[in-house]
Amino acid sequence: MPAMLSAHPIDVLVAGGGNAGLCAAMVASEAGARVLVLECAPRDFRGGNSRHTRNLRYMHEAPDEILTGAYPEEEFWQDLSRVTKGKTNEPLARLAIRFSAGVGRWMTDRGVRLQPPLEGTLHLGRTNAFFLGGGKALVNAYYRTAEHLGVEVVYQAEVAGLEVKDGAFSSANVVHEGREYRVAAKAFVAASGGFEANIPWLKESWGEVADNFIIRGTPYNQGRVLKALLAAGMKQVGDPKQCHAVAVDGRAPKFDGGIVTRVDAVPFGIVVNQDAVRFYDEGEDFWPKRYAIWGRLIAEQPGQIGHVIIDAKPIGKFMPTVFPPIVRNSIRELAEALKLDPGVLDTTVERFNRSVRPGTFDPGALDSCTTEGLDPPKSHWAVAIDRPPFSAYSLRPGITFTYLGVEVDRDARIFLKSGEPTRNLYAAGEIMAGNILGQGYLAGFGMTIGTVFGRIAGRKAAEHAAR
């Protein structure tokens, strides 16, 4: 372990070097605290899932330099309520929404450059600011700022255990380069993500089907800090099967494929399983409010695989993936390429086409193009699949992050199993997102939670350390 760890006392120890951890570290350092960040990944892969992000959703009462219109608190809250179906801690959710106001300027003051949505990113021009250069650029900007502030960072450092007594943190057992060290601090911030890359842990809830999951984010999110917190008597929150899970191209790598593997064509076609039949409403709502349920839906299908079928009309209306689609001149030929029953797929498409009712197609609105007499229906953007060539993407569940975590209060303090808040343990980001995300997802909201609660955790940890 670098000698600097024993040279001076540490005020705030942060586990995790992604967005939430860096926000906590910067705020704590700005408040005068001596901060150490433990990042389990090597330097070149630092940043956790934040490396793969591209935008953040924030509340605003009027247009700003990046976003159009207004996105007030109540509309933000209603959007979140719909996707979670009420499975959220409303006081914490509203806090995250309210405290997101002004976050764009806060980020740019710390080196992040923002831009309006890219062409093809649906319905986000009013709600989400994009990072120029993507999540990697954001992470690098935050590291530069943190290091300029005096924050110390140790890479390839994993928390193996925590020393907690009577609700107070005293030290962490940290493994670095094969050796274990005891690192003491006045306050501890857990910002180390979920456990989505830990396949054995996923299998405890999902069973053997988890072997077919693709982990679209970092392979370093093994959940070790979460396990350490739970073993130390912290209160658990969230369903272990709930997660941010999107439909990704089945050819994506097992780990770290990132956002380019996501398939956004679903609202413009139909999705069938291995039996060549539909199983859900592809036009239920705007894609940024529904895309994160498709991973779970596909996980429940035979073989954990689905196929999105489109014709020539929507090409260019959605963000392309890194992989090209499978293209054929007829539905039967497409079925053969996908190893589906050609007759069944042909019937599925014909039945869908017959059910489509006339309407005005508008990808920017909940339009009037719907189906009638079809189960499941397609509520919007229902247009006949009849113009060759026909294209398909085979889909797998792409797990971004898990919602099982630790319960916190509005000061980001972690609760003990007894229901009492700890004295100096705080959490931010994915490791506590399950307080707000009981299910479902809003595009860019994970970064909102990490930024808001990272700033709260950093400020409160610094205040505690200064006592």
Short mmCIF file of C-alpha atoms in Angstrom, two decimals:
data_model
loop_
_atom_site.label_atom_id
_atom_site.label_comp_id
_atom_site.label_asym_id
_atom_site.label_seq_id
_atom_site.Cartn_x
_atom_site.Cartn_y
_atom_site.Cartn_z
CA MET A 1 0.00 0.00 0.00
CA PRO A 2 1.39 3.44 -0.82
CA ALA A 3 3.16 4.96 2.16
CA MET A 4 0.92 8.05 1.99
CA LEU A 5 -1.87 6.07 3.69
CA SER A 6 0.00 5.87 6.96
CA ALA A 7 1.64 9.29 6.75
CA HIS A 8 -1.42 11.33 7.75
CA PRO A 9 -4.84 10.61 9.23
CA ILE A 10 -7.67 10.25 6.69
CA ASP A 11 -10.86 12.19 7.24
CA VAL A 12 -13.09 10.61 4.58
CA LEU A 13 -12.52 7.21 3.01
CA VAL A 14 -14.48 6.69 -0.24
CA ALA A 15 -14.95 3.18 -1.64
CA GLY A 16 -15.57 3.48 -5.38
CA GLY A 17 -14.16 5.74 -8.07
CA GLY A 18 -17.15 6.31 -10.32
CA ASN A 19 -19.48 9.29 -10.58
CA ALA A 20 -20.98 9.02 -7.08
CA GLY A 21 -17.67 8.41 -5.34
CA LEU A 22 -15.92 11.23 -7.17
CA CYS A 23 -18.74 13.67 -6.42
CA ALA A 24 -18.45 12.74 -2.73
CA ALA A 25 -14.67 13.04 -2.82
CA MET A 26 -14.68 16.46 -4.51
CA VAL A 27 -17.31 17.93 -2.18
CA ALA A 28 -15.58 16.56 0.94
CA SER A 29 -12.23 17.89 -0.22
CA GLU A 30 -13.73 21.30 -1.03
CA ALA A 31 -15.01 21.33 2.56
CA GLY A 32 -11.46 20.87 3.86
CA ALA A 33 -11.40 17.12 4.46
CA ARG A 34 -8.44 14.87 3.63
CA VAL A 35 -9.96 12.31 1.26
CA LEU A 36 -8.80 8.94 0.00
CA VAL A 37 -10.60 7.13 -2.83
CA LEU A 38 -10.22 3.36 -3.19
CA GLU A 39 -10.86 2.23 -6.78
CA CYS A 40 -10.86 -1.54 -7.29
CA ALA A 41 -10.20 -1.29 -11.05
CA PRO A 42 -6.86 -0.53 -12.70
CA ARG A 43 -6.36 3.09 -13.66
CA ASP A 44 -7.21 2.51 -17.33
CA PHE A 45 -10.60 1.03 -16.36
CA ARG A 46 -11.43 3.40 -13.51
CA GLY A 47 -14.87 4.90 -13.12
CA GLY A 48 -17.13 1.86 -12.86
CA ASN A 49 -20.31 2.03 -14.91
CA SER A 50 -19.94 5.81 -15.20
CA ARG A 51 -17.49 5.17 -18.07
CA HIS A 52 -20.39 3.92 -20.15
CA THR A 53 -22.93 6.66 -19.40
CA ARG A 54 -23.73 9.51 -21.73
CA ASN A 55 -26.37 11.71 -20.06
CA LEU A 56 -27.95 12.93 -16.86
CA ARG A 57 -31.55 13.96 -16.16
CA TYR A 58 -32.12 17.08 -14.12
CA MET A 59 -34.95 19.33 -13.03
CA HIS A 60 -35.14 22.84 -14.46
CA GLU A 61 -37.86 25.48 -14.41
CA ALA A 62 -36.84 27.16 -17.68
CA PRO A 63 -34.63 26.50 -20.71
CA ASP A 64 -30.89 26.66 -20.11
CA GLU A 65 -27.78 26.51 -22.28
CA ILE A 66 -28.37 22.82 -23.04
CA LEU A 67 -32.01 21.87 -22.42
CA THR A 68 -35.20 23.14 -23.99
CA GLY A 69 -38.40 24.07 -22.19
CA ALA A 70 -38.97 23.35 -18.51
CA TYR A 71 -38.86 20.09 -16.57
CA PRO A 72 -40.38 20.93 -13.19
CA GLU A 73 -40.34 18.81 -10.06
CA GLU A 74 -43.88 17.52 -10.32
CA GLU A 75 -43.49 16.30 -13.91
CA PHE A 76 -40.18 14.64 -13.01
CA TRP A 77 -41.87 12.98 -10.01
CA GLN A 78 -44.81 11.76 -12.11
CA ASP A 79 -42.41 10.27 -14.67
CA LEU A 80 -40.58 8.42 -11.90
CA SER A 81 -43.82 7.28 -10.27
CA ARG A 82 -45.01 5.75 -13.53
CA VAL A 83 -41.86 3.74 -14.24
CA THR A 84 -41.50 2.52 -10.64
CA LYS A 85 -45.26 1.92 -10.31
CA GLY A 86 -45.06 3.49 -6.86
CA LYS A 87 -42.19 1.34 -5.63
CA THR A 88 -40.05 4.23 -4.43
CA ASN A 89 -39.26 6.15 -1.26
CA GLU A 90 -41.04 9.38 -2.15
CA PRO A 91 -39.17 11.71 0.25
CA LEU A 92 -35.79 10.47 -1.03
CA ALA A 93 -36.97 10.50 -4.63
CA ARG A 94 -38.22 14.06 -4.38
CA LEU A 95 -34.98 15.06 -2.68
CA ALA A 96 -33.01 13.62 -5.61
CA ILE A 97 -35.24 15.47 -8.06
CA ARG A 98 -35.16 18.78 -6.20
CA PHE A 99 -31.42 18.68 -5.58
CA SER A 100 -30.77 17.95 -9.25
CA ALA A 101 -31.69 21.54 -10.12
CA GLY A 102 -28.57 23.42 -11.09
CA VAL A 103 -26.47 20.29 -11.37
CA GLY A 104 -25.49 21.10 -14.95
CA ARG A 105 -23.62 24.22 -13.88
CA TRP A 106 -22.10 22.37 -10.92
CA MET A 107 -20.72 19.74 -13.29
CA THR A 108 -19.32 22.21 -15.80
CA ASP A 109 -17.61 24.08 -12.95
CA ARG A 110 -15.71 20.85 -12.31
CA GLY A 111 -14.56 20.27 -15.86
CA VAL A 112 -17.45 18.39 -17.49
CA ARG A 113 -18.58 19.65 -20.87
CA LEU A 114 -22.25 19.22 -21.77
CA GLN A 115 -24.09 19.15 -25.10
CA PRO A 116 -27.69 18.77 -26.34
CA PRO A 117 -28.96 15.26 -27.19
CA LEU A 118 -27.56 13.54 -30.25
CA GLU A 119 -29.80 12.90 -33.22
CA GLY A 120 -31.74 9.67 -32.72
CA THR A 121 -31.84 9.84 -28.90
CA LEU A 122 -35.57 9.99 -28.49
CA HIS A 123 -37.49 12.46 -26.33
CA LEU A 124 -34.54 13.69 -24.24
CA GLY A 125 -34.02 17.24 -25.50
CA ARG A 126 -36.05 18.71 -22.66
CA THR A 127 -34.96 16.44 -19.82
CA ASN A 128 -31.40 15.15 -20.27
CA ALA A 129 -28.02 16.82 -20.78
CA PHE A 130 -25.39 14.77 -22.63
CA PHE A 131 -21.69 14.60 -21.78
CA LEU A 132 -19.40 15.76 -24.56
CA GLY A 133 -17.08 12.77 -25.01
CA GLY A 134 -19.39 10.47 -23.06
CA GLY A 135 -18.95 9.00 -19.61
CA LYS A 136 -15.23 8.43 -20.01
CA ALA A 137 -14.71 12.16 -20.52
CA LEU A 138 -16.84 12.91 -17.45
CA VAL A 139 -14.84 10.46 -15.32
CA ASN A 140 -11.53 11.90 -16.51
CA ALA A 141 -12.69 15.46 -15.82
CA TYR A 142 -13.73 14.55 -12.30
CA TYR A 143 -10.44 12.75 -11.60
CA ARG A 144 -8.49 15.79 -12.78
CA THR A 145 -10.52 18.07 -10.54
CA ALA A 146 -10.36 15.70 -7.55
CA GLU A 147 -6.59 15.32 -7.81
CA HIS A 148 -6.19 19.10 -8.18
CA LEU A 149 -8.15 19.43 -4.92
CA GLY A 150 -5.74 17.05 -3.21
CA VAL A 151 -7.86 13.89 -3.24
CA GLU A 152 -5.66 10.79 -3.13
CA VAL A 153 -6.56 7.74 -5.20
CA VAL A 154 -5.35 4.15 -4.88
CA TYR A 155 -6.20 1.83 -7.78
CA GLN A 156 -6.71 -1.94 -7.60
CA ALA A 157 -7.66 -1.56 -3.95
CA GLU A 158 -10.58 -3.68 -2.74
CA VAL A 159 -12.48 -3.40 0.53
CA ALA A 160 -12.54 -6.87 2.09
CA GLY A 161 -14.24 -5.96 5.36
CA LEU A 162 -15.36 -3.11 7.60
CA GLU A 163 -14.84 -2.49 11.30
CA VAL A 164 -18.07 -1.08 12.68
CA LYS A 165 -19.03 -0.91 16.36
CA ASP A 166 -22.15 0.65 17.86
CA GLY A 167 -23.05 2.17 14.51
CA ALA A 168 -19.68 3.84 14.01
CA PHE A 169 -17.09 3.07 11.33
CA SER A 170 -13.46 2.91 12.43
CA SER A 171 -11.54 1.24 9.61
CA ALA A 172 -11.64 -0.87 6.46
CA ASN A 173 -9.64 -3.95 5.59
CA VAL A 174 -8.23 -3.20 2.16
CA VAL A 175 -6.51 -5.63 -0.21
CA HIS A 176 -3.90 -4.08 -2.52
CA GLU A 177 -1.33 -5.95 -4.60
CA GLY A 178 -1.90 -9.17 -2.68
CA ARG A 179 -1.51 -7.65 0.78
CA GLU A 180 -4.18 -6.67 3.30
CA TYR A 181 -4.07 -3.38 5.16
CA ARG A 182 -6.14 -1.68 7.83
CA VAL A 183 -7.15 1.82 6.72
CA ALA A 184 -8.70 4.02 9.39
CA ALA A 185 -10.82 7.12 8.71
CA LYS A 186 -13.23 9.42 10.49
CA ALA A 187 -16.03 8.74 7.99
CA PHE A 188 -16.74 6.21 5.26
CA VAL A 189 -18.64 6.67 1.96
CA ALA A 190 -19.77 3.55 0.10
CA ALA A 191 -20.04 4.37 -3.62
CA SER A 192 -18.90 1.10 -5.13
CA GLY A 193 -21.85 0.12 -7.31
CA GLY A 194 -23.95 -3.03 -7.30
CA PHE A 195 -23.17 -6.73 -7.75
CA GLU A 196 -24.25 -7.24 -11.37
CA ALA A 197 -20.86 -8.65 -12.45
CA ASN A 198 -21.01 -11.33 -9.73
CA ILE A 199 -22.75 -14.11 -11.65
CA PRO A 200 -22.91 -16.53 -8.67
CA TRP A 201 -24.70 -13.85 -6.64
CA LEU A 202 -27.13 -13.18 -9.50
CA LYS A 203 -27.83 -16.92 -9.68
CA GLU A 204 -28.96 -16.91 -6.05
CA SER A 205 -32.08 -15.07 -7.21
CA TRP A 206 -32.29 -15.82 -10.94
CA GLY A 207 -31.05 -19.40 -11.01
CA GLU A 208 -29.16 -20.86 -13.96
CA VAL A 209 -30.68 -18.38 -16.43
CA ALA A 210 -28.21 -15.77 -15.10
CA ASP A 211 -25.49 -17.57 -17.07
CA ASN A 212 -27.12 -16.12 -20.21
CA PHE A 213 -27.03 -12.52 -18.98
CA ILE A 214 -24.70 -9.99 -20.55
CA ILE A 215 -23.15 -7.51 -18.14
CA ARG A 216 -23.02 -4.32 -20.17
CA GLY A 217 -21.03 -2.44 -17.53
CA THR A 218 -17.79 -2.94 -15.63
CA PRO A 219 -16.66 -6.43 -14.62
CA TYR A 220 -15.33 -4.94 -11.36
CA ASN A 221 -18.76 -4.46 -9.75
CA GLN A 222 -18.66 -7.65 -7.71
CA GLY A 223 -20.59 -6.31 -4.71
CA ARG A 224 -17.80 -6.77 -2.19
CA VAL A 225 -18.48 -3.51 -0.35
CA LEU A 226 -22.19 -4.27 -0.27
CA LYS A 227 -21.48 -7.70 1.21
CA ALA A 228 -19.16 -6.10 3.77
CA LEU A 229 -21.83 -3.58 4.76
CA LEU A 230 -24.51 -6.24 5.14
CA ALA A 231 -22.11 -8.42 7.15
CA ALA A 232 -21.42 -5.42 9.41
CA GLY A 233 -25.11 -5.11 10.27
CA MET A 234 -26.39 -2.56 7.74
CA LYS A 235 -30.04 -2.60 6.67
CA GLN A 236 -30.80 -4.03 3.26
CA VAL A 237 -33.14 -2.39 0.76
CA GLY A 238 -34.45 -3.53 -2.61
CA ASP A 239 -35.34 -6.73 -4.43
CA PRO A 240 -32.29 -8.78 -5.51
CA LYS A 241 -34.00 -9.54 -8.84
CA GLN A 242 -34.73 -5.92 -9.67
CA CYS A 243 -32.16 -4.18 -11.83
CA HIS A 244 -31.51 -1.82 -14.70
CA ALA A 245 -31.68 -4.40 -17.49
CA VAL A 246 -31.92 -3.43 -21.15
CA ALA A 247 -32.11 -5.32 -24.40
CA VAL A 248 -28.62 -5.63 -25.87
CA ASP A 249 -27.37 -7.19 -29.05
CA GLY A 250 -26.81 -10.88 -28.47
CA ARG A 251 -23.35 -10.59 -30.03
CA ALA A 252 -22.17 -8.21 -27.29
CA PRO A 253 -19.22 -9.25 -25.09
CA LYS A 254 -19.99 -10.79 -21.73
CA PHE A 255 -18.68 -7.73 -19.86
CA ASP A 256 -18.01 -4.04 -20.54
CA GLY A 257 -19.77 -3.74 -23.92
CA GLY A 258 -21.29 -0.45 -22.86
CA ILE A 259 -24.00 1.65 -24.40
CA VAL A 260 -23.15 0.86 -28.04
CA THR A 261 -24.51 -2.67 -27.58
CA ARG A 262 -27.99 -1.44 -26.62
CA VAL A 263 -30.72 -1.95 -29.24
CA ASP A 264 -33.17 0.97 -29.53
CA ALA A 265 -35.26 -0.37 -32.41
CA VAL A 266 -37.95 -1.95 -30.21
CA PRO A 267 -40.60 0.83 -30.47
CA PHE A 268 -40.43 0.70 -34.29
CA GLY A 269 -41.18 -2.99 -34.76
CA ILE A 270 -42.21 -6.09 -32.87
CA VAL A 271 -40.26 -8.33 -30.51
CA VAL A 272 -40.68 -12.11 -30.58
CA ASN A 273 -39.19 -14.91 -28.52
CA GLN A 274 -37.71 -18.22 -29.65
CA ASP A 275 -41.23 -19.49 -30.31
CA ALA A 276 -41.62 -16.59 -32.81
CA VAL A 277 -44.47 -15.00 -30.81
CA ARG A 278 -44.78 -11.56 -29.23
CA PHE A 279 -44.84 -11.23 -25.43
CA TYR A 280 -45.12 -7.51 -24.54
CA ASP A 281 -46.35 -4.11 -25.76
CA GLU A 282 -43.44 -2.57 -27.69
CA GLY A 283 -45.14 0.86 -27.76
CA GLU A 284 -46.25 1.11 -24.15
CA ASP A 285 -44.53 4.45 -23.49
CA PHE A 286 -41.63 6.62 -24.60
CA TRP A 287 -38.48 4.55 -24.98
CA PRO A 288 -36.44 6.37 -22.28
CA LYS A 289 -39.13 5.31 -19.78
CA ARG A 290 -39.39 1.68 -20.92
CA TYR A 291 -36.06 0.56 -22.38
CA ALA A 292 -34.74 -0.58 -18.99
CA ILE A 293 -37.53 -3.14 -18.54
CA TRP A 294 -36.71 -5.09 -21.69
CA GLY A 295 -33.76 -6.92 -20.21
CA ARG A 296 -35.99 -8.40 -17.50
CA LEU A 297 -38.69 -9.26 -20.04
CA ILE A 298 -36.21 -11.13 -22.22
CA ALA A 299 -34.71 -12.86 -19.16
CA GLU A 300 -38.13 -14.46 -18.64
CA GLN A 301 -38.32 -15.84 -22.20
CA PRO A 302 -37.11 -19.29 -23.34
CA GLY A 303 -33.34 -19.33 -23.59
CA GLN A 304 -33.25 -15.68 -22.45
CA ILE A 305 -33.34 -14.45 -26.01
CA GLY A 306 -35.63 -12.25 -28.09
CA HIS A 307 -35.63 -10.83 -31.61
CA VAL A 308 -36.76 -7.38 -32.73
CA ILE A 309 -38.20 -7.37 -36.26
CA ILE A 310 -38.46 -4.18 -38.34
CA ASP A 311 -38.88 -3.32 -42.00
CA ALA A 312 -37.18 -0.61 -44.08
CA LYS A 313 -39.32 2.31 -42.85
CA PRO A 314 -37.73 3.04 -39.44
CA ILE A 315 -34.10 2.73 -40.56
CA GLY A 316 -32.32 5.89 -39.43
CA LYS A 317 -34.89 6.73 -36.74
CA PHE A 318 -33.00 5.07 -33.86
CA MET A 319 -29.41 4.94 -32.65
CA PRO A 320 -27.56 2.14 -34.47
CA THR A 321 -25.67 -0.45 -32.45
CA VAL A 322 -22.07 -1.41 -33.00
CA PHE A 323 -23.31 -4.55 -34.77
CA PRO A 324 -25.24 -4.48 -38.07
CA PRO A 325 -28.70 -6.09 -38.22
CA ILE A 326 -29.49 -9.35 -39.93
CA VAL A 327 -31.20 -8.36 -43.21
CA ARG A 328 -33.32 -10.47 -45.58
CA ASN A 329 -35.84 -9.80 -48.35
CA SER A 330 -38.72 -11.74 -46.77
CA ILE A 331 -39.97 -12.57 -43.28
CA ARG A 332 -39.55 -16.29 -43.94
CA GLU A 333 -35.92 -15.81 -44.95
CA LEU A 334 -35.37 -13.70 -41.85
CA ALA A 335 -36.89 -16.44 -39.68
CA GLU A 336 -34.52 -19.02 -41.15
CA ALA A 337 -31.54 -16.75 -40.44
CA LEU A 338 -32.73 -16.40 -36.83
CA LYS A 339 -33.41 -20.14 -36.53
CA LEU A 340 -37.11 -19.49 -35.90
CA ASP A 341 -40.08 -21.36 -37.34
CA PRO A 342 -40.73 -19.49 -40.64
CA GLY A 343 -44.43 -20.28 -40.66
CA VAL A 344 -45.00 -19.10 -37.10
CA LEU A 345 -43.06 -15.85 -37.59
CA ASP A 346 -44.88 -15.19 -40.85
CA THR A 347 -48.20 -15.67 -39.03
CA THR A 348 -47.10 -13.43 -36.14
CA VAL A 349 -46.18 -10.62 -38.51
CA GLU A 350 -49.37 -11.03 -40.60
CA ARG A 351 -51.53 -10.98 -37.46
CA PHE A 352 -49.77 -7.84 -36.27
CA ASN A 353 -50.18 -6.14 -39.66
CA ARG A 354 -53.91 -6.94 -39.76
CA SER A 355 -54.40 -5.42 -36.30
CA VAL A 356 -52.75 -2.08 -37.13
CA ARG A 357 -55.24 0.79 -37.25
CA PRO A 358 -54.75 4.03 -39.24
CA GLY A 359 -53.07 6.82 -37.33
CA THR A 360 -50.53 9.60 -37.59
CA PHE A 361 -47.06 8.24 -36.96
CA ASP A 362 -44.93 10.50 -34.77
CA PRO A 363 -41.81 9.11 -33.04
CA GLY A 364 -41.67 12.26 -30.90
CA ALA A 365 -45.13 11.78 -29.35
CA LEU A 366 -47.41 9.11 -27.93
CA ASP A 367 -49.03 8.88 -31.33
CA SER A 368 -52.32 7.46 -32.59
CA CYS A 369 -50.79 4.45 -34.36
CA THR A 370 -52.10 1.49 -32.40
CA THR A 371 -53.44 -2.04 -32.79
CA GLU A 372 -56.89 -3.47 -32.26
CA GLY A 373 -57.77 -7.01 -31.21
CA LEU A 374 -54.16 -7.99 -30.62
CA ASP A 375 -52.81 -9.52 -27.42
CA PRO A 376 -50.50 -8.08 -26.28
CA PRO A 377 -51.41 -4.81 -27.98
CA LYS A 378 -49.02 -2.25 -29.36
CA SER A 379 -50.20 1.06 -27.91
CA HIS A 380 -48.20 3.51 -30.03
CA TRP A 381 -46.01 3.57 -33.15
CA ALA A 382 -47.80 0.52 -34.57
CA VAL A 383 -47.01 0.50 -38.28
CA ALA A 384 -47.32 -2.52 -40.57
CA ILE A 385 -44.10 -4.44 -41.18
CA ASP A 386 -44.45 -4.71 -44.94
CA ARG A 387 -41.64 -2.89 -46.72
CA PRO A 388 -38.56 -4.99 -47.53
CA PRO A 389 -35.80 -5.48 -46.79
CA PHE A 390 -36.61 -6.79 -43.31
CA SER A 391 -34.12 -6.52 -40.47
CA ALA A 392 -33.67 -8.18 -37.09
CA TYR A 393 -31.50 -7.88 -34.01
CA SER A 394 -31.24 -10.83 -31.65
CA LEU A 395 -31.44 -9.64 -28.04
CA ARG A 396 -30.09 -10.75 -24.69
CA PRO A 397 -30.69 -9.31 -21.20
CA GLY A 398 -28.05 -6.65 -20.61
CA ILE A 399 -27.65 -5.97 -16.88
CA THR A 400 -26.38 -2.49 -16.07
CA PHE A 401 -26.74 -2.37 -12.30
CA THR A 402 -28.64 -4.12 -9.51
CA TYR A 403 -31.09 -2.41 -7.15
CA LEU A 404 -30.34 -4.41 -4.00
CA GLY A 405 -28.44 -2.13 -1.66
CA VAL A 406 -28.39 -0.42 1.73
CA GLU A 407 -31.08 1.81 3.17
CA VAL A 408 -30.21 5.47 3.69
CA ASP A 409 -31.80 8.66 5.01
CA ARG A 410 -31.90 12.11 3.43
CA ASP A 411 -28.36 12.77 4.75
CA ALA A 412 -27.12 9.64 2.91
CA ARG A 413 -26.46 7.95 6.26
CA ILE A 414 -26.74 4.17 6.13
CA PHE A 415 -29.24 2.54 8.47
CA LEU A 416 -28.45 -0.32 10.81
CA LYS A 417 -30.71 -3.38 10.85
CA SER A 418 -32.16 -1.97 14.07
CA GLY A 419 -33.53 0.96 12.07
CA GLU A 420 -31.16 3.49 13.61
CA PRO A 421 -28.89 5.56 11.34
CA THR A 422 -25.17 4.96 11.58
CA ARG A 423 -22.92 7.70 12.91
CA ASN A 424 -20.42 8.03 10.08
CA LEU A 425 -21.26 5.60 7.27
CA TYR A 426 -22.75 7.07 4.11
CA ALA A 427 -23.76 5.68 0.71
CA ALA A 428 -24.23 7.12 -2.77
CA GLY A 429 -24.94 5.84 -6.26
CA GLU A 430 -25.94 2.36 -7.34
CA ILE A 431 -25.29 0.85 -3.90
CA MET A 432 -28.25 2.84 -2.51
CA ALA A 433 -30.32 3.44 -5.66
CA GLY A 434 -32.80 0.75 -4.59
CA ASN A 435 -34.21 3.22 -2.06
CA ILE A 436 -35.58 5.18 -5.02
CA LEU A 437 -35.70 2.62 -7.82
CA GLY A 438 -37.89 -0.21 -6.57
CA GLN A 439 -38.36 -1.19 -10.21
CA GLY A 440 -38.17 0.39 -13.64
CA TYR A 441 -35.93 3.22 -14.77
CA LEU A 442 -35.77 6.68 -16.32
CA ALA A 443 -32.99 7.43 -18.78
CA GLY A 444 -30.17 9.31 -17.07
CA PHE A 445 -31.63 8.98 -13.58
CA GLY A 446 -28.92 6.70 -12.20
CA MET A 447 -26.42 9.48 -12.78
CA THR A 448 -28.81 11.90 -11.08
CA ILE A 449 -29.00 9.72 -7.97
CA GLY A 450 -25.22 9.29 -7.91
CA THR A 451 -24.54 12.99 -8.34
CA VAL A 452 -27.09 14.19 -5.79
CA PHE A 453 -26.35 11.64 -3.09
CA GLY A 454 -22.62 11.74 -3.80
CA ARG A 455 -22.64 15.45 -3.04
CA ILE A 456 -24.76 14.93 0.08
CA ALA A 457 -22.57 12.07 1.33
CA GLY A 458 -19.37 14.03 0.74
CA ARG A 459 -20.68 17.09 2.57
CA LYS A 460 -22.05 15.16 5.54
CA ALA A 461 -18.94 12.98 5.83
CA ALA A 462 -16.73 16.08 5.86
CA GLU A 463 -18.94 17.72 8.48
CA HIS A 464 -18.69 14.65 10.69
CA ALA A 465 -14.92 14.47 10.26
CA ALA A 466 -14.55 18.13 11.28
CA ARG A 467 -16.24 17.64 14.65
#
